[in-house]
GROMACS .gro file of C-alpha atoms in nm:
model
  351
    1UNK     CA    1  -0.629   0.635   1.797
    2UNK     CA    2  -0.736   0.621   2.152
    3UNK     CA    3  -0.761   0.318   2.436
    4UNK     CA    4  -0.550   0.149   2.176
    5UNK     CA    5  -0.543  -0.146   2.466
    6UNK     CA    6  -0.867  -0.243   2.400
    7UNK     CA    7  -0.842  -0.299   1.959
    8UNK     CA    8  -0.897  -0.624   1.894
    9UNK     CA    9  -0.762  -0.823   1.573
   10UNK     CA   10  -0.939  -1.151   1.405
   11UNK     CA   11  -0.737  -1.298   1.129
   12UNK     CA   12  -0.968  -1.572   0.925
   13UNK     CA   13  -0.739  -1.818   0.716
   14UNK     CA   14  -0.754  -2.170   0.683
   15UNK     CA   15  -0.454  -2.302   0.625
   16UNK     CA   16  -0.293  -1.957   0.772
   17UNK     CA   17  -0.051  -1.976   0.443
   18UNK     CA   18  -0.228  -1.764   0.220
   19UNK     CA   19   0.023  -1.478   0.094
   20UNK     CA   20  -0.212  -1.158   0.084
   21UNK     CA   21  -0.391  -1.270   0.416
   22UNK     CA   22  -0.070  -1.312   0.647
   23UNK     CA   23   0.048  -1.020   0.471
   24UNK     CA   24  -0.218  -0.722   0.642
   25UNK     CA   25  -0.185  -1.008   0.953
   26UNK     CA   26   0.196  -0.926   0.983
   27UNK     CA   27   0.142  -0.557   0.879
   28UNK     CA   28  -0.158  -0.536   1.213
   29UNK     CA   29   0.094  -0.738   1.433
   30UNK     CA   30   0.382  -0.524   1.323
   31UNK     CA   31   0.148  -0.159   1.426
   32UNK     CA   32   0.013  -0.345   1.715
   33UNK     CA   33   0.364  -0.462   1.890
   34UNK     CA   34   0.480  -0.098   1.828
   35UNK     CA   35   0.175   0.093   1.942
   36UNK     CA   36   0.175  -0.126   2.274
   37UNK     CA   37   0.538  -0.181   2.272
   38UNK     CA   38   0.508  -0.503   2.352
   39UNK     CA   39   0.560  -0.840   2.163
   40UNK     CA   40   0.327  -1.020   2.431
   41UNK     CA   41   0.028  -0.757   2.350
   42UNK     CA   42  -0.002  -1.014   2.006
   43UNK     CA   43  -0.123  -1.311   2.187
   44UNK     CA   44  -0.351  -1.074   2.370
   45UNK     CA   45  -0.510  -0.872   2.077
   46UNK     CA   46  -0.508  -1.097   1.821
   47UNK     CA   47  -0.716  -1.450   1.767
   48UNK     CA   48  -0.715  -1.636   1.525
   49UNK     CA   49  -1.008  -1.849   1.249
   50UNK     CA   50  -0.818  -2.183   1.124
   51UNK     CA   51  -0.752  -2.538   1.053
   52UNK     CA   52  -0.398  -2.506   1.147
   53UNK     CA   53  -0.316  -2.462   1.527
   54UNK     CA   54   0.055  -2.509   1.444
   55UNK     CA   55   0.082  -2.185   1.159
   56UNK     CA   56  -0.136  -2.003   1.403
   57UNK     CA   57   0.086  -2.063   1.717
   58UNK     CA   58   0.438  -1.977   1.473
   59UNK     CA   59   0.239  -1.626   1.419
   60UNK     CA   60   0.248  -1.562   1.763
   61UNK     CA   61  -0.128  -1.616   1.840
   62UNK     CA   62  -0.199  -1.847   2.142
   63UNK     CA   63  -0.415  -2.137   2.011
   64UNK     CA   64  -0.625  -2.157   2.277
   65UNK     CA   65  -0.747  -1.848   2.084
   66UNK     CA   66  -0.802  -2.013   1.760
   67UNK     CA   67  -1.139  -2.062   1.568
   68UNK     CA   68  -1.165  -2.361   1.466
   69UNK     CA   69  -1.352  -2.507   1.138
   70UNK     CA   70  -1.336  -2.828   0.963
   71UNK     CA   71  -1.025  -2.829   0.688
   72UNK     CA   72  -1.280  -2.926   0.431
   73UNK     CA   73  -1.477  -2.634   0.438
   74UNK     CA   74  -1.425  -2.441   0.144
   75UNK     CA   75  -1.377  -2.051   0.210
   76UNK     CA   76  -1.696  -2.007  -0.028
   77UNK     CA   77  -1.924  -2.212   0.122
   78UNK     CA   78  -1.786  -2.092   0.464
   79UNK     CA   79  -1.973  -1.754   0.593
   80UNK     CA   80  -2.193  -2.003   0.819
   81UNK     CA   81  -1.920  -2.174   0.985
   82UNK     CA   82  -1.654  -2.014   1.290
   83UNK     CA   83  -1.530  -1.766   0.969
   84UNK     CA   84  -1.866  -1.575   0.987
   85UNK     CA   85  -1.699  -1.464   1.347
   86UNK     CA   86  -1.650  -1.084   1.218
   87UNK     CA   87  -1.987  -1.111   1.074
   88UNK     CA   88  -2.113  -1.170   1.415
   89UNK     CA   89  -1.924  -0.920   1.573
   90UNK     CA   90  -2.086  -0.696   1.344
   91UNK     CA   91  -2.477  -0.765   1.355
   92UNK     CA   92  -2.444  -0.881   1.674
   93UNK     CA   93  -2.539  -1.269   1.749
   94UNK     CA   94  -2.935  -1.246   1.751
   95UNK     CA   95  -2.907  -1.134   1.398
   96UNK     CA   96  -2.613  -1.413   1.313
   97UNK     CA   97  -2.870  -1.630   1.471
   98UNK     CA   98  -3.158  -1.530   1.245
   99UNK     CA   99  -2.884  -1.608   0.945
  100UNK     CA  100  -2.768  -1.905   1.005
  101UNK     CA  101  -3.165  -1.998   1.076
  102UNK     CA  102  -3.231  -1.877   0.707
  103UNK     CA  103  -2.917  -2.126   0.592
  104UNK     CA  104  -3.074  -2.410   0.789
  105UNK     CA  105  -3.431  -2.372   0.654
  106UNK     CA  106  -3.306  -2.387   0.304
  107UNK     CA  107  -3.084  -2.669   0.412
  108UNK     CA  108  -3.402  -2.847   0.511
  109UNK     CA  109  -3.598  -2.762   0.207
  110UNK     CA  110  -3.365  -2.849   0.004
  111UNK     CA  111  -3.272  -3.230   0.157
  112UNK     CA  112  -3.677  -3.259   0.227
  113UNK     CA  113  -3.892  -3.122  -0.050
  114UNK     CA  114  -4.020  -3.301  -0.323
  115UNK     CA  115  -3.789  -3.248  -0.673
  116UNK     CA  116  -4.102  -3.068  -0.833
  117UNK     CA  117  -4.125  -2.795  -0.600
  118UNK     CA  118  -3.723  -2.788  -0.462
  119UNK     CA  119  -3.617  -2.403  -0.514
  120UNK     CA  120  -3.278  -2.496  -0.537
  121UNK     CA  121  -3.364  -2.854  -0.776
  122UNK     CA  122  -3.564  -2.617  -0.999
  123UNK     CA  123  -3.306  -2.300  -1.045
  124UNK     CA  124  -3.011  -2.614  -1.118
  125UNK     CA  125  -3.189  -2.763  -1.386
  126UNK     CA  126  -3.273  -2.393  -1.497
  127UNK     CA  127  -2.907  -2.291  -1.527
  128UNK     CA  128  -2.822  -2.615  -1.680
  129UNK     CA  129  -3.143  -2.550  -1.938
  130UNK     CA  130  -2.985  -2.215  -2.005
  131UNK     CA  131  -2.608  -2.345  -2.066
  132UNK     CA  132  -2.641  -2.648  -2.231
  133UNK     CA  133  -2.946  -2.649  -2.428
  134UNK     CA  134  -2.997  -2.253  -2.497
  135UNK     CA  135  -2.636  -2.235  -2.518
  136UNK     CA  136  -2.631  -1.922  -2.263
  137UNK     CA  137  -2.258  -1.844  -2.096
  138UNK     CA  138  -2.336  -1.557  -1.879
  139UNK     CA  139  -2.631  -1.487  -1.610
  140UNK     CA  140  -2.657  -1.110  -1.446
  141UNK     CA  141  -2.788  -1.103  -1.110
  142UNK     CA  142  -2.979  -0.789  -1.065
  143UNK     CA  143  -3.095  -0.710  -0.681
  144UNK     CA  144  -3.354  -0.411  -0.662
  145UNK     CA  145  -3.215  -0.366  -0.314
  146UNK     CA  146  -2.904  -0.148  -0.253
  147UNK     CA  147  -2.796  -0.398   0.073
  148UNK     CA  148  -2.729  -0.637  -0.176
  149UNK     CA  149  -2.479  -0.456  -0.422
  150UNK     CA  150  -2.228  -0.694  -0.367
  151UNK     CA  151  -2.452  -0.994  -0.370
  152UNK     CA  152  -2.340  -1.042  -0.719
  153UNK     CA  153  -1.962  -1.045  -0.631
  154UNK     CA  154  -2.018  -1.304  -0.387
  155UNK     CA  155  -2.208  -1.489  -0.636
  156UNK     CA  156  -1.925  -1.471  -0.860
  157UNK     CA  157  -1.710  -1.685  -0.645
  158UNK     CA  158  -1.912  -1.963  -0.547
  159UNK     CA  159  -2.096  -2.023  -0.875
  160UNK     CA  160  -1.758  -1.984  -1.095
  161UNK     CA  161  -1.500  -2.102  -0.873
  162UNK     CA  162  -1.718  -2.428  -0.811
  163UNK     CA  163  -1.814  -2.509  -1.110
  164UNK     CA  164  -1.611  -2.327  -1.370
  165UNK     CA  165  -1.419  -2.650  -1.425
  166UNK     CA  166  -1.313  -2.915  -1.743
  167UNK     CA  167  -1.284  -3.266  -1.630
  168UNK     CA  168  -1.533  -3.465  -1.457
  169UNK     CA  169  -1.506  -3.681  -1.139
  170UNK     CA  170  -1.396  -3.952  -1.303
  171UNK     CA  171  -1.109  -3.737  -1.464
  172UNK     CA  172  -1.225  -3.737  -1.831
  173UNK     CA  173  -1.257  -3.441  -2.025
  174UNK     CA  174  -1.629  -3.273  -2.054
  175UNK     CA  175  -1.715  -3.243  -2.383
  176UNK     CA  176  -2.015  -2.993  -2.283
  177UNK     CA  177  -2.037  -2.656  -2.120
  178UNK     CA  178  -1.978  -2.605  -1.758
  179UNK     CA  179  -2.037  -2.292  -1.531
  180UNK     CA  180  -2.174  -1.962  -1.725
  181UNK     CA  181  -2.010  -1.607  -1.649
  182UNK     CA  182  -2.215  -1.455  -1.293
  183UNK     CA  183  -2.210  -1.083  -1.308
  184UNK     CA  184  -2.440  -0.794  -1.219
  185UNK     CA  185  -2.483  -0.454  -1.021
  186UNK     CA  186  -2.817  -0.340  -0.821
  187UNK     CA  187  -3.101  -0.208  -0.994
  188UNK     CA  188  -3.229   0.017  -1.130
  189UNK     CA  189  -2.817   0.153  -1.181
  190UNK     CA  190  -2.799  -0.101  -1.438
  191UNK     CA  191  -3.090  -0.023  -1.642
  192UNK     CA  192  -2.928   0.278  -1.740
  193UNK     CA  193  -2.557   0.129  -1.835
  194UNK     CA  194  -2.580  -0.273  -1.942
  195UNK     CA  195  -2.946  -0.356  -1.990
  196UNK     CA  196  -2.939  -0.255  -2.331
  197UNK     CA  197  -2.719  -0.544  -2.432
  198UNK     CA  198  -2.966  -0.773  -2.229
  199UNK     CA  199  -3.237  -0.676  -2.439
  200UNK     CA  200  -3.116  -0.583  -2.812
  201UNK     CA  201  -2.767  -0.747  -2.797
  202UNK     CA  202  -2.673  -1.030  -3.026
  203UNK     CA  203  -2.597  -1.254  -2.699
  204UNK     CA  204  -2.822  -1.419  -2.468
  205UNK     CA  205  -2.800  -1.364  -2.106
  206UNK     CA  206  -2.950  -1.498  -1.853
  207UNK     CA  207  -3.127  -1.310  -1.579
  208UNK     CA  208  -3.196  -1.344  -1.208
  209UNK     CA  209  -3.386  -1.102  -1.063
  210UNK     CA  210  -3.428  -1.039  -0.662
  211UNK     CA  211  -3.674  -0.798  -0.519
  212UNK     CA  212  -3.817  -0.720  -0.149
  213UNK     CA  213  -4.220  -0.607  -0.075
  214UNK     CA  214  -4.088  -0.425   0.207
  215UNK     CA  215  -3.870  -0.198   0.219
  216UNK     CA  216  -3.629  -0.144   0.509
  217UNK     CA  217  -3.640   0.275   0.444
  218UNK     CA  218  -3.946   0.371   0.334
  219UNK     CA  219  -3.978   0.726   0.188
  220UNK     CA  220  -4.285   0.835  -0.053
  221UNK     CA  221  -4.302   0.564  -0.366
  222UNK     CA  222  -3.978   0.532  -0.430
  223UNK     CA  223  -3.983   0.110  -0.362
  224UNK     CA  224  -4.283   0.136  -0.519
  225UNK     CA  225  -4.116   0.294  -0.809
  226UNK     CA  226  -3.863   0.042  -0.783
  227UNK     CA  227  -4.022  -0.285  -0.760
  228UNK     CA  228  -4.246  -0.149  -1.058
  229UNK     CA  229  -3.916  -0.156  -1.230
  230UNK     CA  230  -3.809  -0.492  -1.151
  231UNK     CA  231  -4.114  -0.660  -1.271
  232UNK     CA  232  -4.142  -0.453  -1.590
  233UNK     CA  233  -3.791  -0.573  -1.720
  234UNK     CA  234  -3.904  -0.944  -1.669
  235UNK     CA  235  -4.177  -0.857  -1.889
  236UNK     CA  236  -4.017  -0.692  -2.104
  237UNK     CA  237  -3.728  -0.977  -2.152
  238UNK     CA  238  -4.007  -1.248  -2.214
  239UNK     CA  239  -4.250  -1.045  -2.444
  240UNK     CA  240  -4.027  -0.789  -2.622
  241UNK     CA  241  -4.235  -0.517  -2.833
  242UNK     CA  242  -4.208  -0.634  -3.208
  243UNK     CA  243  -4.146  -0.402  -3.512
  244UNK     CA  244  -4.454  -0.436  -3.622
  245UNK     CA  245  -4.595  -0.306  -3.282
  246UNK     CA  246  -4.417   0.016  -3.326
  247UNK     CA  247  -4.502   0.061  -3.631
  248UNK     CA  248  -4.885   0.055  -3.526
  249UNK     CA  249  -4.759   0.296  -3.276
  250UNK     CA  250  -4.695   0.541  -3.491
  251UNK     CA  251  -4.343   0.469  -3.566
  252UNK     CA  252  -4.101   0.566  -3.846
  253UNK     CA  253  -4.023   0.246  -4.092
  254UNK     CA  254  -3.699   0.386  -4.069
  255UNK     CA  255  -3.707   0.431  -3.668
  256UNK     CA  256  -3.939   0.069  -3.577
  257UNK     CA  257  -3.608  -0.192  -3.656
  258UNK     CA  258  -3.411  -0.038  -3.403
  259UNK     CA  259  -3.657  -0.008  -3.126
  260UNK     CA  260  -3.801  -0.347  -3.162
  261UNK     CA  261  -3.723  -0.567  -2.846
  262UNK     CA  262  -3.725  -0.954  -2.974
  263UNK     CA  263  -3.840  -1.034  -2.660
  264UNK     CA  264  -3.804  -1.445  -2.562
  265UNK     CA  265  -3.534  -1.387  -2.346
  266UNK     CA  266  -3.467  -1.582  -1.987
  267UNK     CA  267  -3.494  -1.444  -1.659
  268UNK     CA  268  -3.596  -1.569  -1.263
  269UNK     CA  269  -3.766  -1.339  -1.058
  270UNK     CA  270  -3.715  -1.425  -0.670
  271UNK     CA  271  -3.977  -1.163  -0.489
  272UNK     CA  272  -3.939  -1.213  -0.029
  273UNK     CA  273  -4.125  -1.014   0.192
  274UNK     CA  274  -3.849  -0.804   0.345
  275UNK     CA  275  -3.441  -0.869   0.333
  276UNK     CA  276  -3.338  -0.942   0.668
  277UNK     CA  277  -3.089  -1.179   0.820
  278UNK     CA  278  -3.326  -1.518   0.809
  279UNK     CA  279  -3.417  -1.410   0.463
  280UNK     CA  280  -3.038  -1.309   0.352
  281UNK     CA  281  -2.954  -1.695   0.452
  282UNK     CA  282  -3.222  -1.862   0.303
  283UNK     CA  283  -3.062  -1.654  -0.016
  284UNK     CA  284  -2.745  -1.794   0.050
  285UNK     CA  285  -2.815  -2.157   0.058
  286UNK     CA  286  -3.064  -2.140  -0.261
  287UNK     CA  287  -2.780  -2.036  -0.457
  288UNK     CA  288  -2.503  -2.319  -0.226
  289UNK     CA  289  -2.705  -2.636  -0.322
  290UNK     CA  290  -2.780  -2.499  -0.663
  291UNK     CA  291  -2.446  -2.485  -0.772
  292UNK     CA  292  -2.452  -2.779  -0.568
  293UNK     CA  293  -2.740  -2.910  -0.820
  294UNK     CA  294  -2.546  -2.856  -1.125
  295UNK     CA  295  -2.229  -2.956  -1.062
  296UNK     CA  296  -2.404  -3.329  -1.024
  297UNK     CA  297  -2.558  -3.294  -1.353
  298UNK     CA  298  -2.234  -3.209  -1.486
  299UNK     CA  299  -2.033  -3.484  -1.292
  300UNK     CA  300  -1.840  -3.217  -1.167
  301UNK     CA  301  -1.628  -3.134  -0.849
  302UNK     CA  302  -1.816  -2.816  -0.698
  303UNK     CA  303  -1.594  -2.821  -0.392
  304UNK     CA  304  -1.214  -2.777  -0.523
  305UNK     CA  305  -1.008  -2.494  -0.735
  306UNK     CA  306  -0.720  -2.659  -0.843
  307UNK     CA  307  -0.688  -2.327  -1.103
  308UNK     CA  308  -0.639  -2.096  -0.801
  309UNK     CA  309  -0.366  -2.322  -0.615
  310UNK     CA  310  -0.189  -2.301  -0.964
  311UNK     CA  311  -0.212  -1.916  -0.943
  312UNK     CA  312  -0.084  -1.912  -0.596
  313UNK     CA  313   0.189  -2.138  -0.659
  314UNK     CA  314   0.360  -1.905  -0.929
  315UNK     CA  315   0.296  -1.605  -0.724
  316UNK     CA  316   0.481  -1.713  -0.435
  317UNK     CA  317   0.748  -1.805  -0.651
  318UNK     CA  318   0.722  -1.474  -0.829
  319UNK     CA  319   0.702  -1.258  -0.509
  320UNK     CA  320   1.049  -1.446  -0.417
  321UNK     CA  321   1.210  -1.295  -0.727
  322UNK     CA  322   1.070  -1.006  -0.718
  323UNK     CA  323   1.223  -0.909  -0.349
  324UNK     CA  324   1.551  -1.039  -0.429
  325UNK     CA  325   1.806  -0.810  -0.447
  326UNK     CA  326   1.958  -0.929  -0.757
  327UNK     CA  327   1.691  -1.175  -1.000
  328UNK     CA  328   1.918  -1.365  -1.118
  329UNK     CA  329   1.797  -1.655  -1.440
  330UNK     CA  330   1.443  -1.616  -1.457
  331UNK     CA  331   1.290  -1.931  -1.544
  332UNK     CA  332   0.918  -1.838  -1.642
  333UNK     CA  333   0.827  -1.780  -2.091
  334UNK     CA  334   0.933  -1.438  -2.192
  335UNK     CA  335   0.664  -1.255  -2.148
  336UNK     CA  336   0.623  -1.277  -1.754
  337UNK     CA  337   1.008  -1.248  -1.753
  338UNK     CA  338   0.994  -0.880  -1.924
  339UNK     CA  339   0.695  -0.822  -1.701
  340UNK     CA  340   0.943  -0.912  -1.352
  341UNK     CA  341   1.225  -0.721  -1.482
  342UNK     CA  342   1.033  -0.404  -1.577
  343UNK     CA  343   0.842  -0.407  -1.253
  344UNK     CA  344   1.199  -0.465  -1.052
  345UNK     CA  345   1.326  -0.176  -1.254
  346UNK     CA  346   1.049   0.064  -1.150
  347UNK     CA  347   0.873  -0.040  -0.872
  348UNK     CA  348   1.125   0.193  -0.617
  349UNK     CA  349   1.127   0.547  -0.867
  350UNK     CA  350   0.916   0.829  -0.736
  351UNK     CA  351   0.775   1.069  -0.945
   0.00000   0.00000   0.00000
């Protein structure tokens, strides 16, 4: 790699404890100090996004070039605050700008519109509709916009990992449903794999559907094409096409059962003008302070994960075991002892 002087590093952790993270951190600061050969090049290549001057200064970075954002920011809800840096870096600040505008504007709406006509008011109560009185545990989001193919992923950890919890504020037990199942892949990819199940399938699933008018590469009538698509599977999840309709249709008695769409089946349909950075944050916080929304209606704590600290817990205690040279008593139930040993036993054989 050349002008390897000039490579930059940002490493984004809050606490600056988190295993995997400060894992790839030591890895870069272990290629950097040998590529420079230098152990001083680290406090000039690398800075550093935390809560914790004190971890950040033991890794070697000065923290005069620390980040810093509030400790009670949680990582989800965090793309808007000093973590978004690499963002930044890589749409350049006018467009970063533009984003967090589109956060801020929903942030107003939000705090000042009337409950009637509050996007992210009405698409709470709608999930809560869906979960607790349709008894719906899973909602595909479905973006007819390649950008956003991983606009369900994100999804995934802010809606479950907020509210995908059991006891309420007060510490009792719900005795209700909490956070459905978020999933989903761009369209129209899954109309031709999982749709099926969405339409005939024995379970209902919720639907959220996101489209643009513009698109940003036009060719011919392909968005066209696309955004034709988008609006016929709403219709077709509401309406269905009955037996009976196929049958009129010229359809085999045999054939008309299995092509018969019961139709009655949920889904949102968000349609902007054109996915850009304002519009990308205005997406963000719709879907912030409706999670938001719900987990007040279900007396819920949207902002910790006490599930994942569990997780993290055993795995550092695993990862010790695993890189001593000799186990020793394992003290974990049998079957994550077998899984240790047998991972200790083959983890160094080469094919």
């Amino acid at each position: 790699m050349n002008n390897l002087s000039r490579i930059p590093f940002i490493v984004c952790s809050k606490t600056f404890t988190t295993q995997e993270t400060l894992a790839n951190a030591h890895a870069a600061r272990a290629w950097c100090v040998q590529a420079l050969g230098d152990e001083a090049a680290v406090a000039q290549h690398f800075v550093a996004v935390s809560s914790h001057p004190e971890e950040v200064a033991r890794f070697g970075i000065d923290p005069q070039h620390m980040f810093v954002f509030w400790d009670w920011v949680g990582g989800r809800y965090s793309m808007d605050s000093a973590i978004g840096l690499s963002t930044m870096l890589a749409i350049g600040a006018e467009h970063f700008r533009a984003l967090l505008a589109g956060l801020h504007a929903m942030d107003e709406h939000f705090r000042h519109t009337s409950l009637e006509q509050n996007l992210p008011v009405l698409m709470g109560l709608l999930g809560v509709w869906n979960v607790n009185f349709l008894g719906i545990t899973a909602v595909a989001v479905l973006p007819y916009e390649q950008y956003l193919k991983r606009f369900p992923a994100y999804l995934q950890q802010l809606t479950m990992e907020s509210n995908g919890k059991h006891v309420t504020l007060g510490g009792a037990r719900v005795d209700y449903d909490t956070s459905p199942i978020y999933w989903g892949e761009p369209g129209t990819n899954g109309q031709h794999s999982f749709y099926q199940l969405i339409h005939q399938g024995t379970r209902l699933i919720a639907c959220d559907f996101i489209g643009f008018c513009q698109s940003l590469n036009p060719l011919g009538t392909q968005h066209d094409l696309l955004i034709a698509n988008l609006i016929a599977q709403g219709e077709a999840l509401a309406f269905g096409k009955r037996e009976e309709e196929w049958r009129a249709q010229g359809a085999s008695p045999t054939l008309a059962p299995h092509r018969a769409c019961e139709g009655n089946r949920p889904s949102s349909t968000l349609l902007a003008e054109r996915l850009d950075p304002f519009t990308l944050g205005t997406l963000v916080a719709l879907y912030e302070h409706s999670v938001f929304v719900q987990g007040m209606i279900w007396q819920i704590d949207p902002f910790d994960q006490w599930g994942v600290e569990l997780g993290k817990a055993l795995a550092k205690r695993i990862a010790t075991e695993i890189a001593q040279p000799e186990p020793g008593e394992l003290s974990h139930d049998s079957s994550s002892n077998t899984l240790i040993r047998r991972y200790r036993q083959h983890k160094g054989v080469r094919p």
